[in-house]
Amino acid sequence: MSATAIPNVLAERYASPLIKDIWSPTGRITIERDYWIAVMKAQRDLG
C-alpha cells in the first residue's frame, strides 16, 4: 500500500518556512526523538 501525501493548502499558503520545516515528516521525527531523550534523562535523574 503506497502512501500519497495530501498537500496542506493552509500550510502551503500561510505557514512560514520554519514552521513548515518543524512540521515536516523529518521535523516531527526529530522533535519526537528529542522528546523521548528528555523523558529518559528525567527518569534517570529521578532514579
mmCIF file of N, CA and C in Angstrom:
data_model
loop_
_atom_site.group_PDB
_atom_site.id
_atom_site.type_symbol
_atom_site.label_atom_id
_atom_site.label_comp_id
_atom_site.label_asym_id
_atom_site.label_seq_id
_atom_site.Cartn_x
_atom_site.Cartn_y
_atom_site.Cartn_z
ATOM 1 N N MET A 1 0.848 -1.172 0.000
ATOM 2 C CA MET A 1 0.000 0.000 0.000
ATOM 3 C C MET A 1 0.890 1.230 0.000
ATOM 4 N N SER A 2 0.701 2.108 -0.966
ATOM 5 C CA SER A 2 1.533 3.300 -1.038
ATOM 6 C C SER A 2 0.807 4.474 -0.398
ATOM 7 N N ALA A 3 1.565 5.263 0.312
ATOM 8 C CA ALA A 3 1.002 6.438 0.975
ATOM 9 C C ALA A 3 1.195 7.649 0.073
ATOM 10 N N THR A 4 0.117 8.321 -0.230
ATOM 11 C CA THR A 4 0.180 9.522 -1.044
ATOM 12 C C THR A 4 0.038 10.720 -0.126
ATOM 13 N N ALA A 5 0.974 11.630 -0.218
ATOM 14 C CA ALA A 5 0.929 12.819 0.633
ATOM 15 C C ALA A 5 -0.137 13.776 0.108
ATOM 16 N N ILE A 6 -1.005 14.188 1.002
ATOM 17 C CA ILE A 6 -2.029 15.162 0.650
ATOM 18 C C ILE A 6 -1.489 16.534 1.022
ATOM 19 N N PRO A 7 -1.415 17.452 0.068
ATOM 20 C CA PRO A 7 -0.862 18.770 0.387
ATOM 21 C C PRO A 7 -1.763 19.534 1.355
ATOM 22 N N ASN A 8 -1.141 20.206 2.290
ATOM 23 C CA ASN A 8 -1.872 21.029 3.242
ATOM 24 C C ASN A 8 -1.940 22.436 2.662
ATOM 25 N N VAL A 9 -3.090 22.792 2.137
ATOM 26 C CA VAL A 9 -3.249 24.066 1.448
ATOM 27 C C VAL A 9 -2.983 25.235 2.388
ATOM 28 N N LEU A 10 -3.488 25.162 3.617
ATOM 29 C CA LEU A 10 -3.284 26.264 4.561
ATOM 30 C C LEU A 10 -1.812 26.434 4.903
ATOM 31 N N ALA A 11 -1.117 25.327 5.130
ATOM 32 C CA ALA A 11 0.306 25.418 5.457
ATOM 33 C C ALA A 11 1.088 25.975 4.278
ATOM 34 N N GLU A 12 0.772 25.510 3.087
ATOM 35 C CA GLU A 12 1.488 25.998 1.907
ATOM 36 C C GLU A 12 1.264 27.494 1.706
ATOM 37 N N ARG A 13 0.085 27.950 2.042
ATOM 38 C CA ARG A 13 -0.256 29.339 1.779
ATOM 39 C C ARG A 13 0.185 30.286 2.902
ATOM 40 N N TYR A 14 0.067 29.852 4.163
ATOM 41 C CA TYR A 14 0.225 30.788 5.270
ATOM 42 C C TYR A 14 1.387 30.502 6.215
ATOM 43 N N ALA A 15 1.899 29.303 6.253
ATOM 44 C CA ALA A 15 2.942 28.962 7.227
ATOM 45 C C ALA A 15 4.302 29.484 6.773
ATOM 46 N N SER A 16 5.097 29.877 7.757
ATOM 47 C CA SER A 16 6.459 30.321 7.453
ATOM 48 C C SER A 16 7.318 29.099 7.123
ATOM 49 N N PRO A 17 8.441 29.309 6.448
ATOM 50 C CA PRO A 17 9.326 28.176 6.141
ATOM 51 C C PRO A 17 9.775 27.420 7.394
ATOM 52 N N LEU A 18 10.016 28.130 8.494
ATOM 53 C CA LEU A 18 10.440 27.479 9.731
ATOM 54 C C LEU A 18 9.352 26.544 10.258
ATOM 55 N N ILE A 19 8.122 27.000 10.276
ATOM 56 C CA ILE A 19 7.015 26.169 10.755
ATOM 57 C C ILE A 19 6.811 24.967 9.837
ATOM 58 N N LYS A 20 6.915 25.171 8.532
ATOM 59 C CA LYS A 20 6.799 24.046 7.597
ATOM 60 C C LYS A 20 7.889 23.020 7.864
ATOM 61 N N ASP A 21 9.090 23.491 8.163
ATOM 62 C CA ASP A 21 10.207 22.581 8.437
ATOM 63 C C ASP A 21 9.978 21.805 9.730
ATOM 64 N N ILE A 22 9.490 22.487 10.761
ATOM 65 C CA ILE A 22 9.238 21.827 12.044
ATOM 66 C C ILE A 22 8.203 20.722 11.881
ATOM 67 N N TRP A 23 7.146 20.974 11.129
ATOM 68 C CA TRP A 23 6.054 20.009 10.998
ATOM 69 C C TRP A 23 6.189 19.096 9.790
ATOM 70 N N SER A 24 7.327 19.142 9.125
ATOM 71 C CA SER A 24 7.575 18.189 8.040
ATOM 72 C C SER A 24 7.748 16.797 8.646
ATOM 73 N N PRO A 25 7.654 15.745 7.853
ATOM 74 C CA PRO A 25 7.846 14.399 8.412
ATOM 75 C C PRO A 25 9.182 14.249 9.141
ATOM 76 N N THR A 26 10.249 14.784 8.576
ATOM 77 C CA THR A 26 11.558 14.703 9.227
ATOM 78 C C THR A 26 11.580 15.528 10.506
ATOM 79 N N GLY A 27 10.989 16.710 10.476
ATOM 80 C CA GLY A 27 10.950 17.558 11.659
ATOM 81 C C GLY A 27 10.183 16.921 12.798
ATOM 82 N N ARG A 28 9.073 16.266 12.479
ATOM 83 C CA ARG A 28 8.282 15.601 13.523
ATOM 84 C C ARG A 28 9.055 14.456 14.157
ATOM 85 N N ILE A 29 9.787 13.708 13.350
ATOM 86 C CA ILE A 29 10.593 12.607 13.892
ATOM 87 C C ILE A 29 11.671 13.155 14.811
ATOM 88 N N THR A 30 12.306 14.250 14.409
ATOM 89 C CA THR A 30 13.351 14.863 15.230
ATOM 90 C C THR A 30 12.784 15.358 16.557
ATOM 91 N N ILE A 31 11.635 16.005 16.509
ATOM 92 C CA ILE A 31 11.002 16.503 17.734
ATOM 93 C C ILE A 31 10.640 15.345 18.662
ATOM 94 N N GLU A 32 10.078 14.271 18.088
ATOM 95 C CA GLU A 32 9.701 13.125 18.915
ATOM 96 C C GLU A 32 10.931 12.469 19.536
ATOM 97 N N ARG A 33 12.013 12.369 18.775
ATOM 98 C CA ARG A 33 13.246 11.785 19.311
ATOM 99 C C ARG A 33 13.777 12.636 20.458
ATOM 100 N N ASP A 34 13.807 13.956 20.276
ATOM 101 C CA ASP A 34 14.279 14.844 21.339
ATOM 102 C C ASP A 34 13.396 14.742 22.582
ATOM 103 N N TYR A 35 12.089 14.592 22.368
ATOM 104 C CA TYR A 35 11.155 14.435 23.481
ATOM 105 C C TYR A 35 11.488 13.185 24.291
ATOM 106 N N TRP A 36 11.668 12.056 23.609
ATOM 107 C CA TRP A 36 11.934 10.805 24.319
ATOM 108 C C TRP A 36 13.298 10.818 24.994
ATOM 109 N N ILE A 37 14.267 11.483 24.415
ATOM 110 C CA ILE A 37 15.572 11.623 25.071
ATOM 111 C C ILE A 37 15.408 12.410 26.369
ATOM 112 N N ALA A 38 14.615 13.488 26.331
ATOM 113 C CA ALA A 38 14.377 14.281 27.540
ATOM 114 C C ALA A 38 13.648 13.459 28.599
ATOM 115 N N VAL A 39 12.693 12.633 28.182
ATOM 116 C CA VAL A 39 11.973 11.767 29.124
ATOM 117 C C VAL A 39 12.940 10.795 29.789
ATOM 118 N N MET A 40 13.798 10.165 28.996
ATOM 119 C CA MET A 40 14.743 9.190 29.559
ATOM 120 C C MET A 40 15.738 9.853 30.508
ATOM 121 N N LYS A 41 16.189 11.065 30.187
ATOM 122 C CA LYS A 41 17.107 11.782 31.081
ATOM 123 C C LYS A 41 16.409 12.125 32.395
ATOM 124 N N ALA A 42 15.145 12.536 32.316
ATOM 125 C CA ALA A 42 14.399 12.862 33.535
ATOM 126 C C ALA A 42 14.207 11.617 34.395
ATOM 127 N N GLN A 43 13.909 10.491 33.767
ATOM 128 C CA GLN A 43 13.760 9.246 34.519
ATOM 129 C C GLN A 43 15.078 8.844 35.168
ATOM 130 N N ARG A 44 16.170 9.024 34.452
ATOM 131 C CA ARG A 44 17.484 8.696 35.009
ATOM 132 C C ARG A 44 17.772 9.575 36.222
ATOM 133 N N ASP A 45 17.474 10.866 36.104
ATOM 134 C CA ASP A 45 17.747 11.793 37.201
ATOM 135 C C ASP A 45 16.873 11.506 38.425
ATOM 136 N N LEU A 46 15.666 11.014 38.193
ATOM 137 C CA LEU A 46 14.767 10.716 39.305
ATOM 138 C C LEU A 46 15.038 9.352 39.931
ATOM 139 N N GLY A 47 15.825 8.545 39.253
ATOM 140 C CA GLY A 47 16.198 7.240 39.801
ATOM 141 C C GLY A 47 15.267 6.210 39.331
#
